[in-house]
Amino acid sequence: MKITTKKPILIVFFILSSATLLRLLKITANTSSSSHSTPALPQILSDDGCSFSSPKCAQFSSLVPRAVTCHANSSIAATLSEKEFQLMSNVISLRSPCNLLVFGLGPQLLHLSNLNAGGTTMFLEDDPEKLNAFTTNSKAGGTRICKVEHQRVSGEAYKLLKEARADPACSPGAGSLKISNCQLALTKLPREVYRLKWDVVVVDGPSGDSLEAPGRMTTIYTASMIARARAGNITDVIVHDVDRTIEKWFSWEFLCDENLVSSKGKLWHFRIKGNPSSANFCSSTASARNG
């Protein structure tokens, strides 16, 4: 009788164990399958005139930036605080769909193209590491990443500012940016930069993190000229890292305190009305000179 009683118990035990094991295997399979799916990120289109090729991280989707997967500890890491990114996002969302020009590239900046759905977004970057950090998709539309070169280093900032103040070629009414003789003008950018009417310009590049590194003197000046190029057009210009001397100096000089409409952390937001015939960037400068 004892043997007969134990057999049903053993049979029930094996049945329950088998059912539990099968359930665990099913859960594991579902989890493994879902773990390979990644959220959609902005698709990037490389223009033939400013294209680059970038290798993929083989185990990830072609839409995932390598900055997130392979360069977590590099200079590509996020640099905008949550509040700074929110301010930038709000400005772009209000203008979207629009023409958005960005000096710089990174995971946070790349997300801006999502906010500008239906518009045109162009990123201008000189850092090879950042350029190689993002894969491209030739079927994507409306967004481009272009390789550019910045010749002026941060150590030249004071000299360039002094020369620009005395050089008529650097005034806002000097004429086309593309053929400018001003030392601060970027004249070799993709042709779309000079052709399109830009609604928002973001300056978060080049790095400007040392005296020997390319500085943002030229990008801030160029952004100010782009904003003033078309009469009556309103352009939002956003400058990051204004806690640094160069960004602060050149923003005051060419974007002007009178045009500053908001700020958050190390981010300044200017709103500039186009006036290609103006003799001065800032009205305070004109008053001082006339006085």
XYZ file of N, CA and C in Angstrom, residues 1-195:
585
model
N 0.827 -1.208 0.000
C 0.000 0.000 0.000
C 0.861 1.256 0.000
N 1.966 1.255 0.729
C 2.849 2.423 0.778
C 3.408 2.724 -0.598
N 3.777 1.650 -1.334
C 4.353 1.850 -2.669
C 3.297 2.421 -3.604
N 2.067 1.920 -3.489
C 0.971 2.386 -4.344
C 0.661 3.851 -4.086
N 0.763 4.307 -2.839
C 0.481 5.705 -2.477
C 1.545 6.637 -3.022
N 2.804 6.231 -3.010
C 3.902 7.100 -3.451
C 3.886 7.326 -4.955
N 3.460 6.324 -5.727
C 3.521 6.453 -7.187
C 2.678 7.611 -7.711
N 1.393 7.751 -7.272
C 0.607 8.903 -7.768
C 1.246 10.233 -7.390
N 1.836 10.312 -6.197
C 2.470 11.558 -5.752
C 3.632 11.912 -6.662
N 4.462 10.909 -7.010
C 5.604 11.148 -7.896
C 5.143 11.582 -9.285
N 4.077 10.942 -9.770
C 3.559 11.291 -11.103
C 3.082 12.740 -11.137
N 2.317 13.144 -10.095
C 1.828 14.533 -10.004
C 2.993 15.502 -9.929
N 4.028 15.152 -9.160
C 5.209 16.018 -9.008
C 5.897 16.258 -10.350
N 6.080 15.160 -11.128
C 6.741 15.284 -12.432
C 5.907 16.100 -13.410
N 4.587 15.946 -13.356
C 3.706 16.719 -14.251
C 3.811 18.207 -13.955
N 3.741 18.575 -12.661
C 3.829 19.987 -12.264
C 5.192 20.573 -12.612
N 6.253 19.786 -12.399
C 7.607 20.257 -12.712
C 7.762 20.520 -14.200
N 7.238 19.620 -15.022
C 7.334 19.772 -16.477
C 6.578 21.009 -16.947
N 5.391 21.243 -16.377
C 4.591 22.411 -16.763
C 5.308 23.707 -16.402
N 5.900 23.730 -15.205
C 6.642 24.921 -14.762
C 7.834 25.200 -15.660
N 8.558 24.120 -16.018
C 9.734 24.267 -16.881
C 9.346 24.811 -18.252
N 8.264 24.303 -18.824
C 7.798 24.775 -20.133
C 7.406 26.245 -20.084
N 6.775 26.661 -19.011
C 6.368 28.071 -18.860
C 7.576 28.991 -18.768
N 8.582 28.554 -18.013
C 9.807 29.350 -17.885
C 10.504 29.505 -19.225
N 10.558 28.414 -20.006
C 11.182 28.467 -21.329
C 10.446 29.436 -22.245
N 9.110 29.464 -22.164
C 8.305 30.363 -22.994
C 8.558 31.818 -22.631
N 8.609 32.112 -21.328
C 8.873 33.478 -20.863
C 10.240 33.941 -21.313
N 11.237 33.049 -21.179
C 12.612 33.382 -21.590
C 12.688 33.690 -23.073
N 11.982 32.907 -23.879
C 11.988 33.106 -25.335
C 11.366 34.438 -25.701
N 10.247 34.806 -25.052
C 9.586 36.078 -25.337
C 10.448 37.259 -24.939
N 11.100 37.147 -23.781
C 11.964 38.220 -23.299
C 13.140 38.423 -24.221
N 13.739 37.295 -24.656
C 14.889 37.374 -25.561
C 14.506 38.027 -26.871
N 13.300 37.707 -27.373
C 12.852 38.274 -28.649
C 12.627 39.763 -28.550
N 11.975 40.228 -27.462
C 11.673 41.647 -27.319
C 12.892 42.476 -27.026
N 13.936 41.872 -26.439
C 15.127 42.634 -26.070
C 15.905 43.101 -27.276
N 15.676 42.527 -28.457
C 16.416 42.921 -29.650
C 15.769 44.085 -30.376
N 14.523 44.431 -30.009
C 13.879 45.556 -30.673
C 14.342 46.851 -30.039
N 14.612 47.879 -30.851
C 15.091 49.161 -30.349
C 14.163 50.259 -30.807
N 13.995 51.332 -30.005
C 13.115 52.422 -30.384
C 13.631 53.128 -31.623
N 12.704 53.592 -32.452
C 13.096 54.274 -33.688
C 13.740 55.612 -33.376
N 14.869 55.894 -34.003
C 15.558 57.165 -33.868
C 15.545 57.864 -35.216
N 15.887 59.157 -35.244
C 15.843 59.887 -36.509
C 16.658 59.216 -37.598
N 16.096 59.135 -38.780
C 16.814 58.598 -39.926
C 17.663 59.698 -40.537
N 18.874 59.356 -40.926
C 19.819 60.357 -41.388
C 20.145 60.153 -42.856
N 20.113 61.234 -43.578
C 20.428 61.197 -45.001
C 21.703 61.969 -45.248
N 22.670 61.332 -45.889
C 23.909 62.005 -46.252
C 23.788 62.564 -47.654
N 24.051 63.838 -47.788
C 24.004 64.483 -49.093
C 25.263 64.136 -49.871
N 25.125 63.985 -51.191
C 26.277 63.633 -52.020
C 27.364 64.693 -51.946
N 26.948 65.952 -51.731
C 27.933 67.018 -51.704
C 28.669 67.129 -50.388
N 28.168 66.471 -49.349
C 28.820 66.570 -48.044
C 28.642 65.257 -47.310
N 28.865 64.179 -47.999
C 28.555 62.869 -47.442
C 29.742 62.256 -46.719
N 29.449 61.251 -45.938
C 30.480 60.466 -45.285
C 29.933 59.069 -45.086
N 30.818 58.118 -44.976
C 30.383 56.744 -44.705
C 30.747 56.409 -43.277
N 29.865 55.708 -42.598
C 30.141 55.357 -41.211
C 29.816 53.896 -40.973
N 30.708 53.133 -40.321
C 30.465 51.718 -40.042
C 29.380 51.535 -38.997
N 28.780 50.368 -38.998
C 27.724 50.081 -38.038
C 28.266 49.255 -36.878
N 27.553 49.322 -35.764
C 27.755 48.324 -34.721
C 26.906 47.132 -35.160
N 27.544 46.025 -35.486
C 26.860 44.920 -36.162
C 25.634 44.409 -35.410
N 25.687 44.473 -34.065
C 24.595 43.871 -33.318
C 23.408 44.800 -33.131
N 23.485 46.047 -33.673
C 22.404 46.995 -33.477
C 21.778 47.413 -34.794
N 20.566 47.955 -34.698
C 19.851 48.446 -35.873
C 20.610 49.584 -36.521
N 20.433 49.757 -37.834
C 21.120 50.826 -38.563
C 20.634 52.202 -38.150
N 19.525 52.279 -37.416
C 19.013 53.573 -36.982
C 19.526 53.967 -35.611
N 20.311 53.124 -34.974
C 20.828 53.429 -33.649
C 22.179 54.110 -33.757
N 22.338 55.326 -33.170
C 23.624 55.994 -33.253
C 24.689 55.248 -32.477
N 25.873 55.116 -33.055
C 26.963 54.440 -32.371
C 27.400 55.219 -31.144
N 27.036 56.495 -31.090
C 27.374 57.290 -29.917
C 26.760 56.684 -28.667
N 25.585 56.080 -28.822
C 24.909 55.481 -27.680
C 25.482 54.115 -27.364
N 25.828 53.350 -28.393
C 26.205 51.963 -28.189
C 27.694 51.721 -28.037
N 28.511 52.522 -28.721
C 29.941 52.236 -28.747
C 30.801 53.339 -28.146
N 30.209 54.491 -27.859
C 31.008 55.617 -27.406
C 30.442 56.221 -26.123
N 29.949 55.377 -25.247
C 29.292 55.876 -24.050
C 30.206 56.725 -23.186
N 31.505 56.491 -23.237
C 32.438 57.223 -22.385
C 33.237 58.274 -23.148
N 32.847 58.584 -24.378
C 33.605 59.520 -25.197
C 33.018 60.909 -25.117
N 33.575 61.829 -25.946
C 33.108 63.205 -25.977
C 31.727 63.328 -26.596
N 31.189 62.238 -27.108
C 29.881 62.269 -27.749
C 28.759 62.192 -26.717
N 29.081 61.926 -25.480
C 28.071 61.801 -24.440
C 27.221 63.066 -24.354
N 26.012 62.926 -23.826
C 25.077 64.043 -23.736
C 25.690 65.228 -22.998
N 25.470 66.436 -23.535
C 26.032 67.639 -22.928
C 24.964 68.619 -22.477
N 23.743 68.465 -22.950
C 22.656 69.359 -22.569
C 21.965 68.844 -21.316
N 21.692 69.753 -20.386
C 20.924 69.356 -19.214
C 19.469 69.157 -19.632
N 18.689 68.573 -18.753
C 17.281 68.313 -19.076
C 16.528 69.609 -19.374
N 16.780 70.650 -18.567
C 16.089 71.927 -18.764
C 16.552 72.623 -20.038
N 17.852 72.517 -20.344
C 18.371 73.112 -21.579
C 17.756 72.436 -22.797
N 17.712 71.118 -22.751
C 17.142 70.380 -23.879
C 15.658 70.682 -24.038
N 14.969 70.875 -22.924
C 13.539 71.182 -22.983
C 13.297 72.535 -23.634
N 14.122 73.534 -23.280
C 13.996 74.856 -23.890
C 14.226 74.776 -25.398
N 15.287 74.085 -25.792
C 15.596 73.934 -27.208
C 14.461 73.213 -27.936
N 13.939 72.174 -27.330
C 12.847 71.406 -27.935
C 11.597 72.260 -28.102
N 11.305 73.092 -27.108
C 10.122 73.950 -27.171
C 10.214 74.945 -28.322
N 11.394 75.541 -28.484
C 11.594 76.519 -29.562
C 11.355 75.866 -30.921
N 11.931 74.688 -31.112
C 11.813 74.005 -32.404
C 10.396 73.496 -32.639
N 9.761 72.989 -31.602
C 8.393 72.482 -31.740
C 7.430 73.590 -32.161
N 7.642 74.798 -31.650
C 6.777 75.923 -31.989
C 6.952 76.372 -33.435
N 8.143 76.170 -33.996
C 8.410 76.584 -35.374
C 8.191 75.452 -36.384
N 8.107 74.246 -35.901
C 8.008 73.066 -36.779
C 6.680 73.024 -37.534
N 6.694 72.563 -38.810
C 7.867 72.191 -39.611
C 8.590 73.434 -40.113
N 9.902 73.396 -40.050
C 10.680 74.578 -40.389
C 12.020 74.169 -40.984
N 12.832 75.155 -41.306
C 14.205 74.913 -41.734
C 15.108 75.082 -40.517
N 15.735 73.995 -40.104
C 16.547 73.955 -38.887
C 17.998 73.659 -39.232
N 18.890 74.563 -38.851
C 20.329 74.397 -39.088
C 21.030 74.221 -37.753
N 21.849 73.176 -37.639
C 22.521 72.868 -36.377
C 24.026 72.772 -36.591
N 24.780 73.620 -35.898
C 26.235 73.486 -35.858
C 26.559 72.557 -34.693
N 26.939 71.322 -35.001
C 27.206 70.334 -33.967
C 26.409 69.070 -34.227
N 26.746 68.016 -33.481
C 26.087 66.723 -33.655
C 26.231 65.910 -32.380
N 25.186 65.213 -32.012
C 25.197 64.367 -30.826
C 23.834 63.725 -30.667
N 23.699 62.766 -29.757
C 22.429 62.065 -29.581
C 21.258 63.001 -29.308
N 21.475 64.001 -28.424
C 20.391 64.926 -28.102
C 20.047 65.811 -29.294
N 21.074 66.336 -29.950
C 20.840 67.198 -31.105
C 20.161 66.429 -32.230
N 20.559 65.174 -32.397
C 19.982 64.346 -33.449
C 18.481 64.176 -33.262
N 18.051 64.168 -32.017
C 16.625 64.003 -31.721
C 15.800 65.188 -32.227
N 16.449 66.333 -32.442
C 15.725 67.521 -32.890
C 15.062 67.306 -34.243
N 15.649 66.445 -35.072
C 15.048 66.187 -36.385
C 13.698 65.501 -36.246
N 13.503 64.741 -35.165
C 12.197 64.140 -34.897
C 11.162 65.211 -34.597
N 11.585 66.231 -33.847
C 10.679 67.324 -33.495
C 10.322 68.160 -34.716
N 11.187 68.124 -35.713
C 10.975 68.924 -36.922
C 10.448 68.067 -38.072
N 9.581 67.144 -37.749
C 9.007 66.261 -38.770
C 8.315 67.079 -39.849
N 8.630 66.772 -41.100
C 8.053 67.500 -42.217
C 8.863 68.706 -42.632
N 9.880 69.053 -41.840
C 10.739 70.183 -42.158
C 12.084 69.723 -42.694
N 13.017 70.668 -42.803
C 14.375 70.374 -43.261
C 15.347 70.602 -42.113
N 16.157 69.604 -41.797
C 17.147 69.704 -40.729
C 18.518 69.375 -41.289
N 19.489 70.249 -41.033
C 20.856 70.017 -41.492
C 21.820 70.156 -40.320
N 22.655 69.125 -40.128
C 23.690 69.139 -39.102
C 25.046 69.373 -39.764
N 25.838 70.288 -39.214
C 27.177 70.575 -39.719
C 28.185 70.205 -38.642
N 29.066 69.247 -38.927
C 29.992 68.722 -37.917
C 31.383 68.537 -38.500
N 32.401 68.819 -37.677
C 33.792 68.672 -38.124
C 34.519 67.528 -37.436
N 33.991 67.024 -36.345
C 34.670 65.999 -35.545
C 34.483 64.614 -36.172
N 35.571 63.967 -36.635
C 35.455 62.642 -37.268
C 34.812 61.602 -36.361
N 35.108 61.677 -35.070
C 34.529 60.697 -34.142
C 33.007 60.804 -34.127
N 32.512 62.027 -34.105
C 31.064 62.217 -34.107
C 30.455 61.833 -35.448
N 31.144 62.167 -36.517
C 30.639 61.812 -37.843
C 30.543 60.302 -38.015
N 31.542 59.588 -37.507
C 31.556 58.128 -37.616
C 30.624 57.455 -36.614
N 30.101 58.236 -35.681
C 29.292 57.661 -34.613
C 27.854 57.398 -35.022
N 27.459 57.920 -36.170
C 26.068 57.764 -36.570
C 25.969 57.112 -37.936
N 25.091 56.129 -38.036
C 24.873 55.460 -39.306
C 23.934 56.287 -40.166
N 23.885 55.974 -41.447
C 23.043 56.722 -42.369
C 22.005 55.818 -43.005
N 20.978 56.427 -43.536
C 19.926 55.687 -44.228
C 19.545 56.478 -45.475
N 19.879 55.968 -46.645
C 19.688 56.707 -47.891
C 18.224 56.937 -48.236
N 17.308 56.239 -47.573
C 15.889 56.401 -47.867
C 15.253 57.509 -47.026
N 15.987 58.005 -46.049
C 15.426 59.033 -45.182
C 15.368 60.359 -45.923
N 14.394 61.202 -45.572
C 14.259 62.493 -46.223
C 14.199 63.613 -45.211
N 14.640 64.810 -45.617
C 14.488 65.986 -44.777
C 15.598 66.235 -43.795
N 16.492 65.283 -43.567
C 17.573 65.449 -42.605
C 18.907 65.093 -43.241
N 19.890 65.949 -43.030
C 21.223 65.710 -43.589
C 22.297 65.968 -42.544
N 23.353 65.183 -42.615
C 24.547 65.406 -41.802
C 25.682 65.716 -42.761
N 26.308 66.862 -42.601
C 27.362 67.282 -43.522
C 28.678 67.508 -42.786
N 29.730 67.044 -43.410
C 31.072 67.263 -42.865
C 31.564 68.648 -43.274
N 32.042 69.411 -42.289
C 32.582 70.742 -42.554
C 33.942 70.869 -41.883
N 34.650 71.939 -42.189
C 35.951 72.199 -41.575
C 35.934 73.565 -40.898
N 36.538 73.624 -39.720
C 36.672 74.882 -38.990
C 38.160 75.167 -38.806
N 38.607 76.267 -39.362
C 40.037 76.584 -39.363
C 40.472 77.418 -38.165
N 39.558 78.174 -37.589
C 39.914 79.105 -36.520
C 39.848 78.439 -35.147
N 40.958 78.541 -34.408
C 41.010 77.924 -33.082
C 40.637 78.940 -32.010
N 40.281 78.448 -30.853
C 39.807 79.303 -29.767
C 40.829 80.351 -29.349
N 42.104 80.011 -29.456
C 43.157 80.945 -29.065
C 43.196 82.214 -29.898
N 42.518 82.223 -31.047
C 42.485 83.398 -31.924
C 41.300 84.317 -31.642
N 40.488 83.989 -30.677
C 39.212 84.678 -30.475
C 39.358 86.188 -30.307
N 40.221 86.622 -29.404
C 40.339 88.063 -29.134
C 40.793 88.816 -30.373
N 41.789 88.286 -31.071
C 42.313 88.938 -32.278
C 41.226 89.034 -33.350
N 40.470 87.969 -33.532
C 39.415 87.963 -34.540
C 38.306 88.949 -34.205
N 37.970 89.045 -32.935
C 36.923 89.979 -32.522
C 37.363 91.421 -32.739
N 38.596 91.708 -32.394
C 39.145 93.056 -32.576
C 39.168 93.436 -34.054
N 39.589 92.519 -34.906
C 39.644 92.779 -36.346
C 38.243 92.949 -36.932
N 37.297 92.140 -36.474
C 35.935 92.209 -37.000
C 35.277 93.542 -36.685
N 35.560 94.081 -35.517
C 34.983 95.370 -35.138
C 35.451 96.495 -36.057
N 36.653 96.363 -36.581
C 37.231 97.413 -37.424
C 37.058 97.154 -38.917
N 36.568 95.985 -39.291
C 36.494 95.598 -40.698
C 35.074 95.766 -41.236
N 34.860 96.674 -42.196
C 33.527 96.865 -42.787
C 32.982 95.589 -43.431
N 33.869 94.692 -43.850
C 33.432 93.444 -44.479
C 32.702 92.537 -43.499
N 32.819 92.831 -42.210
C 32.175 92.002 -41.187
C 30.845 92.580 -40.707
N 30.427 93.717 -41.232
C 29.167 94.326 -40.815
C 27.993 93.529 -41.369
N 26.811 93.607 -40.743
C 25.664 92.822 -41.213
C 25.182 93.217 -42.601
N 25.522 94.424 -43.043
C 25.104 94.873 -44.365
C 26.178 94.730 -45.420
N 27.200 93.914 -45.145
C 28.349 93.792 -46.053
C 28.045 93.002 -47.318
N 26.941 92.288 -47.348
C 26.611 91.518 -48.546
C 26.541 90.029 -48.292
N 26.616 89.257 -49.354
C 26.447 87.806 -49.282
C 27.495 87.140 -48.391
N 27.026 86.287 -47.505
C 27.918 85.545 -46.617
C 28.837 84.625 -47.405
N 28.329 84.061 -48.473
C 29.079 83.099 -49.281
C 30.364 83.692 -49.846
N 30.358 84.980 -50.186
C 31.532 85.618 -50.795
C 32.158 86.654 -49.865
N 31.849 86.567 -48.584
C 32.357 87.537 -47.614
C 33.876 87.454 -47.457
N 34.481 88.614 -47.207
C 35.916 88.685 -46.925
C 36.200 88.778 -45.429
N 35.159 88.731 -44.622
C 35.338 88.777 -43.169
C 36.006 87.493 -42.689
N 36.978 87.631 -41.800
C 37.714 86.476 -41.292
C 36.837 85.531 -40.465
N 35.695 86.023 -40.017
C 34.797 85.203 -39.206
C 33.756 84.456 -40.038
N 33.640 84.796 -41.287
C 32.598 84.202 -42.132
C 32.971 82.798 -42.590
N 32.039 81.880 -42.474
C 32.215 80.526 -43.008
C 31.684 80.528 -44.435
N 32.582 80.450 -45.393
C 32.211 80.594 -46.803
C 32.237 79.281 -47.591
N 32.582 78.180 -46.929
C 32.696 76.904 -47.636
C 31.737 75.851 -47.085
N 30.585 76.304 -46.642
C 29.563 75.384 -46.159
C 28.763 74.843 -47.343
N 27.976 73.780 -47.139
C 27.129 73.274 -48.224
C 26.259 74.393 -48.806
N 26.026 74.352 -50.084
C 25.341 75.457 -50.765
C 23.944 75.721 -50.207
N 23.293 74.684 -49.655
C 21.956 74.878 -49.091
C 21.964 75.858 -47.925
N 23.075 75.943 -47.220
C 23.166 76.846 -46.072
C 22.939 78.287 -46.510
N 23.473 78.656 -47.648
C 23.347 80.026 -48.144
C 22.050 80.237 -48.926
N 21.483 79.160 -49.431
C 20.301 79.276 -50.294
C 18.990 79.302 -49.515
